[in-house]
Short mmCIF file of C-alpha atoms and ligand atoms in Angstrom, two decimals:
data_model
loop_
_atom_site.label_atom_id
_atom_site.label_comp_id
_atom_site.label_asym_id
_atom_site.label_seq_id
_atom_site.Cartn_x
_atom_site.Cartn_y
_atom_site.Cartn_z
CA MET A 1 99.15 111.69 119.43
CA THR A 2 102.36 112.24 117.56
CA SER A 3 103.79 115.73 117.32
CA ALA A 4 106.19 117.17 114.81
CA ASN A 5 109.22 116.89 117.05
CA THR A 6 108.73 113.16 117.65
CA VAL A 7 108.99 112.06 114.01
CA PRO A 8 112.52 110.82 113.41
CA THR A 9 114.49 111.84 110.35
CA VAL A 10 116.44 109.91 107.75
CA THR A 11 119.42 111.21 105.81
CA LEU A 12 119.11 110.26 102.16
CA GLY A 13 121.96 110.75 99.69
CA ASP A 14 123.62 114.13 99.11
CA GLU A 15 122.96 114.90 102.81
CA LEU A 16 119.26 115.46 102.27
CA ILE A 17 117.50 115.07 105.64
CA VAL A 18 113.78 114.25 105.55
CA SER A 19 111.06 112.93 107.89
CA ALA A 20 111.23 109.14 108.21
CA ILE A 21 107.90 108.86 106.41
CA GLY A 22 106.86 111.12 103.58
CA PHE A 23 103.53 111.82 101.93
CA GLY A 24 102.72 111.03 98.31
CA ALA A 25 100.22 113.52 96.94
CA MET A 26 99.47 111.87 93.59
CA ALA A 27 95.99 110.63 94.47
CA LEU A 28 94.92 114.08 95.69
CA THR A 29 94.08 114.67 92.04
CA PRO A 30 91.98 111.92 90.47
CA VAL A 31 93.89 108.74 89.75
CA TYR A 32 92.50 106.23 92.26
CA GLY A 33 89.02 107.73 92.31
CA GLU A 34 87.38 111.05 93.02
CA VAL A 35 88.80 113.74 95.31
CA ASP A 36 87.59 116.67 97.35
CA ASP A 37 90.05 119.58 97.32
CA THR A 38 88.92 120.90 100.69
CA GLU A 39 89.50 117.53 102.36
CA SER A 40 92.80 117.10 100.49
CA LEU A 41 94.11 120.45 101.71
CA ALA A 42 93.06 119.61 105.27
CA THR A 43 94.88 116.27 104.93
CA LEU A 44 98.01 118.05 103.74
CA HIS A 45 97.94 120.47 106.67
CA ARG A 46 97.39 117.64 109.15
CA THR A 47 100.28 115.77 107.55
CA VAL A 48 102.68 118.63 108.17
CA ASP A 49 101.22 119.20 111.66
CA LEU A 50 102.12 115.58 112.45
CA GLY A 51 105.71 116.15 111.33
CA VAL A 52 105.44 114.29 108.02
CA THR A 53 107.09 117.06 106.06
CA PHE A 54 108.50 115.29 102.97
CA ILE A 55 105.80 115.97 100.36
CA ASP A 56 105.92 114.35 96.92
CA THR A 57 104.18 115.62 93.78
CA ALA A 58 104.93 115.76 90.03
CA ASN A 59 104.29 118.14 87.18
CA VAL A 60 101.94 115.69 85.47
CA TYR A 61 99.72 114.75 88.41
CA GLY A 62 96.26 116.09 87.70
CA GLY A 63 97.64 117.79 84.60
CA GLY A 64 99.38 120.35 86.87
CA ASN A 65 96.52 120.69 89.35
CA ASN A 66 98.35 118.60 91.95
CA GLU A 67 101.22 121.09 92.14
CA LYS A 68 98.66 123.92 92.32
CA LEU A 69 97.03 122.20 95.31
CA ILE A 70 100.40 121.79 97.01
CA ALA A 71 100.98 125.52 96.42
CA LYS A 72 98.04 126.21 98.74
CA LEU A 73 99.79 124.25 101.51
CA LEU A 74 103.08 125.99 100.82
CA ALA A 75 101.55 129.47 100.83
CA ASP A 76 102.21 129.97 104.54
CA ARG A 77 104.20 126.81 105.36
CA ARG A 78 106.97 126.66 102.74
CA ASP A 79 109.72 126.51 105.36
CA GLU A 80 108.20 123.45 107.06
CA VAL A 81 108.09 121.32 103.90
CA THR A 82 110.75 119.34 102.06
CA LEU A 83 109.25 119.65 98.60
CA ALA A 84 109.80 117.04 95.91
CA THR A 85 108.45 117.22 92.39
CA LYS A 86 109.27 115.59 89.06
CA PHE A 87 109.46 116.11 85.32
CA ALA A 88 109.90 113.94 82.20
CA ILE A 89 106.55 112.19 81.79
CA VAL A 90 104.50 113.65 78.98
CA GLY A 91 100.79 113.07 79.58
CA ASN A 92 98.65 112.78 82.69
CA PRO A 93 98.87 109.42 84.52
CA ALA A 94 95.12 109.71 85.13
CA ASP A 95 94.60 109.34 81.37
CA ARG A 96 95.69 105.74 81.76
CA ALA A 97 92.16 105.12 82.97
CA ALA A 98 91.19 105.72 79.35
CA GLY A 99 94.10 103.64 78.08
CA ALA A 100 96.21 106.55 76.77
CA PRO A 101 99.95 105.82 76.36
CA LEU A 102 102.55 107.81 78.29
CA THR A 103 105.91 108.93 76.93
CA ALA A 104 109.05 110.40 78.49
CA ARG A 105 111.13 113.43 77.48
CA GLY A 106 114.57 114.18 78.92
CA ASP A 107 116.29 116.67 76.60
CA ALA A 108 117.99 119.63 78.27
CA ALA A 109 115.58 122.23 76.87
CA TYR A 110 112.63 120.30 78.31
CA VAL A 111 114.29 120.08 81.74
CA ARG A 112 114.69 123.86 81.79
CA GLN A 113 111.10 124.40 80.61
CA CYS A 114 109.61 122.02 83.17
CA ILE A 115 111.26 123.45 86.26
CA ASP A 116 110.06 126.94 85.46
CA GLU A 117 106.52 125.67 84.91
CA SER A 118 106.60 123.74 88.20
CA LEU A 119 107.98 126.67 90.19
CA GLN A 120 105.19 128.79 88.75
CA ARG A 121 102.46 126.29 89.68
CA LEU A 122 103.98 125.66 93.12
CA GLN A 123 104.40 129.40 93.72
CA THR A 124 107.87 128.90 95.18
CA ASP A 125 111.43 129.83 94.26
CA VAL A 126 113.05 126.47 94.84
CA VAL A 127 112.29 122.75 94.82
CA ASP A 128 114.14 120.71 97.46
CA LEU A 129 114.30 117.47 95.48
CA TYR A 130 113.82 117.40 91.70
CA TYR A 131 113.33 114.01 90.12
CA MET A 132 113.56 112.74 86.59
CA HIS A 133 110.25 110.85 86.62
CA ARG A 134 111.05 108.46 83.78
CA ARG A 135 114.05 107.80 81.61
CA ASP A 136 113.79 109.06 78.02
CA VAL A 137 115.70 106.28 76.31
CA ASN A 138 116.33 108.49 73.26
CA VAL A 139 118.41 110.97 75.29
CA PRO A 140 121.69 110.09 77.07
CA ILE A 141 121.02 110.21 80.81
CA GLU A 142 124.16 112.36 81.12
CA GLU A 143 122.39 115.12 79.13
CA THR A 144 119.29 114.98 81.33
CA VAL A 145 121.20 114.94 84.62
CA GLY A 146 123.61 117.57 83.31
CA ALA A 147 120.67 119.90 82.70
CA MET A 148 119.27 119.07 86.14
CA ALA A 149 122.66 119.90 87.69
CA GLU A 150 122.50 123.33 86.04
CA LEU A 151 119.24 123.91 87.93
CA VAL A 152 121.09 123.26 91.20
CA ALA A 153 123.75 125.78 90.18
CA ALA A 154 121.01 128.28 89.31
CA GLY A 155 119.41 127.85 92.76
CA LYS A 156 116.10 126.54 91.39
CA VAL A 157 116.64 123.07 92.84
CA ARG A 158 118.52 121.83 95.93
CA HIS A 159 118.94 118.08 95.31
CA LEU A 160 118.47 115.66 92.42
CA GLY A 161 116.57 112.37 92.23
CA LEU A 162 115.71 109.74 89.63
CA SER A 163 112.62 107.60 89.36
CA GLU A 164 112.56 104.06 87.96
CA VAL A 165 116.16 104.05 86.74
CA THR A 166 118.20 100.91 86.29
CA ALA A 167 121.42 100.30 88.22
CA ASP A 168 123.47 101.27 85.15
CA GLU A 169 121.47 104.44 84.60
CA LEU A 170 121.98 105.37 88.25
CA ARG A 171 125.71 104.80 87.96
CA ALA A 172 125.91 107.03 84.87
CA ALA A 173 123.90 109.75 86.57
CA VAL A 174 126.01 109.77 89.74
CA ALA A 175 129.08 110.35 87.57
CA VAL A 176 127.50 113.68 86.55
CA HIS A 177 126.07 114.92 89.88
CA PRO A 178 125.31 113.52 93.37
CA ILE A 179 121.89 111.87 93.50
CA ALA A 180 119.92 112.17 96.74
CA ALA A 181 117.39 109.44 96.03
CA VAL A 182 116.02 106.88 93.65
CA GLN A 183 112.24 106.83 93.79
CA SER A 184 110.88 103.52 92.52
CA GLU A 185 108.08 101.17 93.40
CA TRP A 186 108.97 98.97 96.36
CA SER A 187 106.61 97.09 98.63
CA ILE A 188 105.68 93.58 99.75
CA TRP A 189 104.36 92.85 96.27
CA SER A 190 106.90 94.82 94.16
CA ARG A 191 110.44 93.71 94.93
CA ASP A 192 112.30 93.74 91.61
CA VAL A 193 114.39 96.76 92.73
CA GLU A 194 116.02 94.61 95.41
CA THR A 195 118.03 92.73 92.77
CA SER A 196 120.20 95.53 91.34
CA VAL A 197 118.93 99.04 91.98
CA VAL A 198 118.90 98.98 95.78
CA PRO A 199 122.38 97.40 96.10
CA THR A 200 123.74 99.97 93.63
CA ALA A 201 122.12 102.80 95.58
CA VAL A 202 123.82 101.49 98.74
CA GLU A 203 127.17 101.31 96.94
CA LEU A 204 126.82 104.88 95.63
CA SER A 205 125.40 106.35 98.90
CA VAL A 206 122.10 107.17 97.22
CA GLY A 207 118.91 107.05 99.31
CA PHE A 208 115.71 105.29 98.35
CA VAL A 209 112.14 106.57 98.27
CA PRO A 210 109.77 103.61 97.82
CA TYR A 211 106.67 104.73 95.96
CA SER A 212 103.31 102.96 96.16
CA PRO A 213 104.53 101.35 99.42
CA LEU A 214 100.96 100.21 100.10
CA GLY A 215 100.73 98.58 96.68
CA ARG A 216 98.51 101.42 95.37
CA GLY A 217 96.23 100.72 98.33
CA PHE A 218 95.90 96.99 97.63
CA LEU A 219 97.99 95.83 100.60
CA THR A 220 95.70 97.70 103.00
CA GLY A 221 92.81 95.33 102.28
CA THR A 222 90.53 98.09 100.99
CA VAL A 223 90.27 96.61 97.49
CA ARG A 224 88.16 93.46 97.87
CA SER A 225 86.90 93.01 94.31
CA ALA A 226 86.83 94.66 90.88
CA ALA A 227 83.75 96.57 92.03
CA ASP A 228 85.97 98.62 94.36
CA LEU A 229 87.81 99.94 91.28
CA SER A 230 84.74 100.98 89.32
CA SER A 231 85.23 104.77 89.50
CA PRO A 232 85.92 106.11 85.99
CA THR A 233 88.95 107.92 87.42
CA ASP A 234 90.51 104.81 88.99
CA PHE A 235 93.15 103.56 86.58
CA ARG A 236 94.18 100.62 88.75
CA ARG A 237 91.63 98.33 87.11
CA ASN A 238 93.72 98.51 83.91
CA MET A 239 96.85 97.31 85.71
CA PRO A 240 97.78 93.62 85.42
CA ARG A 241 97.62 92.85 89.15
CA PHE A 242 94.21 94.43 89.61
CA SER A 243 92.44 92.69 86.76
CA GLY A 244 91.05 89.26 85.94
CA GLY A 245 92.35 86.19 87.73
CA ALA A 246 95.36 88.08 89.08
CA LEU A 247 93.19 90.22 91.33
CA ASP A 248 91.60 87.14 92.92
CA ALA A 249 94.99 85.45 93.36
CA ASN A 250 96.49 88.54 94.93
CA LEU A 251 93.71 88.84 97.46
CA ALA A 252 95.35 85.84 99.15
CA VAL A 253 98.48 87.98 99.65
CA VAL A 254 96.42 90.61 101.46
CA GLU A 255 94.98 87.94 103.75
CA VAL A 256 98.53 87.16 104.89
CA VAL A 257 99.23 90.84 105.56
CA LYS A 258 95.98 91.05 107.52
CA SER A 259 96.86 87.99 109.61
CA VAL A 260 100.24 89.43 110.57
CA ALA A 261 98.55 92.74 111.39
CA ALA A 262 96.12 90.98 113.71
CA GLN A 263 99.04 89.35 115.57
CA GLN A 264 100.68 92.73 116.13
CA ASP A 265 97.57 94.72 116.97
CA ALA A 266 98.42 96.82 113.94
CA THR A 267 96.66 97.59 110.65
CA PRO A 268 97.60 96.03 107.30
CA ALA A 269 98.89 99.42 106.09
CA GLN A 270 101.17 99.65 109.12
CA VAL A 271 102.48 96.14 108.51
CA ALA A 272 103.19 96.92 104.84
CA LEU A 273 105.18 100.00 105.84
CA ALA A 274 106.97 98.26 108.71
CA TRP A 275 107.98 95.40 106.37
CA LEU A 276 109.58 97.96 104.08
CA ARG A 277 111.50 99.47 106.99
CA TYR A 278 112.90 96.05 107.93
CA ARG A 279 113.78 95.25 104.31
CA ALA A 280 115.62 98.57 103.88
CA GLU A 281 117.51 97.99 107.13
CA THR A 282 118.51 94.50 106.01
CA LEU A 283 119.77 95.78 102.67
CA GLY A 284 121.46 98.78 104.31
CA VAL A 285 119.75 101.52 102.33
CA ALA A 286 118.53 104.85 103.73
CA SER A 287 114.85 104.66 102.82
CA VAL A 288 111.77 106.83 103.26
CA PRO A 289 108.43 105.59 101.89
CA ILE A 290 105.81 108.02 100.64
CA PRO A 291 102.36 106.50 101.23
CA GLY A 292 99.47 108.56 99.93
CA THR A 293 95.94 109.02 101.18
CA ARG A 294 93.09 111.48 100.84
CA ARG A 295 92.23 111.09 104.54
CA ALA A 296 93.98 112.74 107.48
CA ALA A 297 93.27 109.85 109.87
CA ARG A 298 95.18 107.51 107.59
CA VAL A 299 98.24 109.75 107.61
CA GLU A 300 98.34 109.31 111.39
CA GLU A 301 97.78 105.56 111.03
CA ASN A 302 100.60 105.25 108.50
CA LEU A 303 102.93 107.27 110.71
CA GLY A 304 102.20 104.76 113.46
CA SER A 305 103.98 102.09 111.39
CA LEU A 306 107.27 103.47 112.71
CA SER A 307 106.59 101.80 116.05
CA VAL A 308 105.29 98.49 114.64
CA THR A 309 107.72 95.62 115.14
CA LEU A 310 107.77 92.38 113.14
CA ASN A 311 109.47 89.17 114.27
CA PRO A 312 111.53 86.91 111.97
CA ASP A 313 108.65 84.44 111.53
CA GLN A 314 106.33 87.23 110.45
CA LEU A 315 108.92 88.58 108.03
CA ASP A 316 109.30 85.08 106.55
CA THR A 317 105.54 84.76 106.24
CA LEU A 318 105.31 88.09 104.39
CA ASP A 319 108.23 87.12 102.13
CA ALA A 320 106.47 83.88 101.22
CA ALA A 321 103.29 85.80 100.40
CA ALA A 322 105.31 88.18 98.22
CA ALA A 323 106.60 85.25 96.20
CA ALA A 324 103.02 84.28 95.32
CA VAL A 325 102.02 87.61 93.72
CA SER A 326 100.34 87.27 90.33
CA GLY A 327 100.94 89.68 87.40
CA ASN A 328 103.50 92.37 86.58
CA ARG A 329 103.45 95.76 88.27
CA PHE A 330 103.03 97.50 84.88
CA THR A 331 101.65 96.38 81.52
CA ASP A 332 104.78 97.59 79.70
CA MET A 333 107.63 96.70 82.04
CA THR A 334 110.14 98.79 80.04
CA TRP A 335 108.32 101.82 81.50
CA VAL A 336 109.92 100.87 84.85
CA SER A 337 113.42 99.80 85.80
CA GLY A 338 112.62 96.09 86.14
CA GLY A 339 111.91 95.83 82.41
CA ARG A 340 115.18 97.49 81.36
CA GLU A 341 117.69 95.88 83.76
N1 NAP B 1 107.66 107.89 90.68
C1 NAP B 1 106.58 107.30 90.21
O1 NAP B 1 106.52 106.88 89.06
C2 NAP B 1 105.39 107.11 91.11
C3 NAP B 1 104.36 106.22 90.75
C4 NAP B 1 103.30 106.06 91.65
C5 NAP B 1 103.28 106.78 92.84
N2 NAP B 1 104.28 107.65 93.12
C6 NAP B 1 104.30 108.44 94.37
O2 NAP B 1 104.10 107.57 95.48
C7 NAP B 1 103.01 108.03 96.25
C8 NAP B 1 102.31 106.87 96.92
O3 NAP B 1 101.95 105.89 95.99
P1 NAP B 1 100.44 105.55 95.60
O4 NAP B 1 99.57 106.70 95.94
O5 NAP B 1 100.50 105.07 94.21
O6 NAP B 1 100.09 104.27 96.46
P2 NAP B 1 100.14 103.84 97.99
O7 NAP B 1 100.69 104.90 98.83
O8 NAP B 1 100.77 102.50 97.97
O9 NAP B 1 98.59 103.64 98.27
C9 NAP B 1 97.71 104.72 98.19
C10 NAP B 1 96.31 104.18 98.39
O10 NAP B 1 96.22 103.57 99.65
C11 NAP B 1 95.09 104.03 100.37
N3 NAP B 1 95.53 104.15 101.76
C12 NAP B 1 96.54 104.90 102.24
N4 NAP B 1 96.71 104.70 103.56
C13 NAP B 1 95.78 103.81 103.92
C14 NAP B 1 95.44 103.21 105.15
N5 NAP B 1 96.11 103.48 106.27
N6 NAP B 1 94.40 102.33 105.17
C15 NAP B 1 93.73 102.03 104.06
N7 NAP B 1 94.00 102.57 102.86
C16 NAP B 1 95.03 103.45 102.78
C17 NAP B 1 94.71 105.33 99.73
O11 NAP B 1 93.31 105.46 99.71
P3 NAP B 1 92.56 106.74 100.37
O12 NAP B 1 92.99 107.92 99.61
O13 NAP B 1 91.12 106.39 100.18
O14 NAP B 1 92.99 106.73 101.80
C18 NAP B 1 95.24 105.21 98.31
O15 NAP B 1 94.25 104.71 97.45
C19 NAP B 1 102.15 108.78 95.24
O16 NAP B 1 101.26 109.66 95.88
C20 NAP B 1 103.19 109.48 94.42
O17 NAP B 1 103.63 110.65 95.08
C21 NAP B 1 105.34 107.81 92.27
#
């Protein structure tokens, strides 16, 4: 049993100290299937009890309901949580299940509007880490980050972050205000950030927060066929890697993760998270993944990855599996950094 005081911490950029594993709350409102608010709240409390105190949400998750759920956790535990939320996506990611397009907005007026709406939903006075969720390519990033910096000066936000920015966008942002973290997809099967974004983050002393570190659940072995994605609120089946021949090809990648897990007496989820820890160490970046789950037992399991070791042969085996992944991580790759580098 792990207790709060045994979870190590990591210092991201801008001297932001967080638990070495965070918790991504996105799927506590429907996006990978149905949810139960009572179970979700219990999972959140257990998460903080375990010492996983870096909680990640966004204004658009659940159309605002995700932040309202987090507010229930914060009601009597605000001081225990390092709270991260985001703005800039217009539209609910869950609508992707119905094929709706998403757009980004980064003008200064929208930044000011969004933080006030989030603080209201979260029922708190300050957000610890405020991310630009997506780049609005019609607005200079200096304007967006400049407006975010004003929120720091106003005391509404403590640190700034950016999601899915390119190396050049990160460089431009850092010239305006220190950036604590880049949050972008990074896992065994999503490694495009290793080319430019991660090295630039290292150079600029910016931390990294890998999102979807379990490959949206795929790397855990729980998705065995398209039938496992049949819930009307599971948008993964519309993503290139989860559909058609790609899904079948990618199941071979999971078999490799499972085989390494069996060697280490660990679970596939733990191996996926441990691999990320080794990769971040190798590249020299301060990194804290934010796996998400609706179930408290899995929070404890994922935390256990911190003590899972992998030998060089196993790392090579996982790297080789990564090279065999089929399909892009998004349909429109310009929506993420890899398509704009
Ligand atoms: N910045 C961005 O654009 C962006 C995009 C995506 C995500 N994110 C953030 O990153 C967080 C995590 O990403 P994610 O939720 O997309 O994907 P993820 O953490 O890679 O995977 C989540 C999925 O894995 C399953 N899972 C978790 N632990 C497991 C375990 N030990 N064994 C088996 N299955 C397990 C969960 O299912 P159960 O619920 O059934 O356990 C869930 O479906 C999100 O919550 C969100 O905060 C950010």
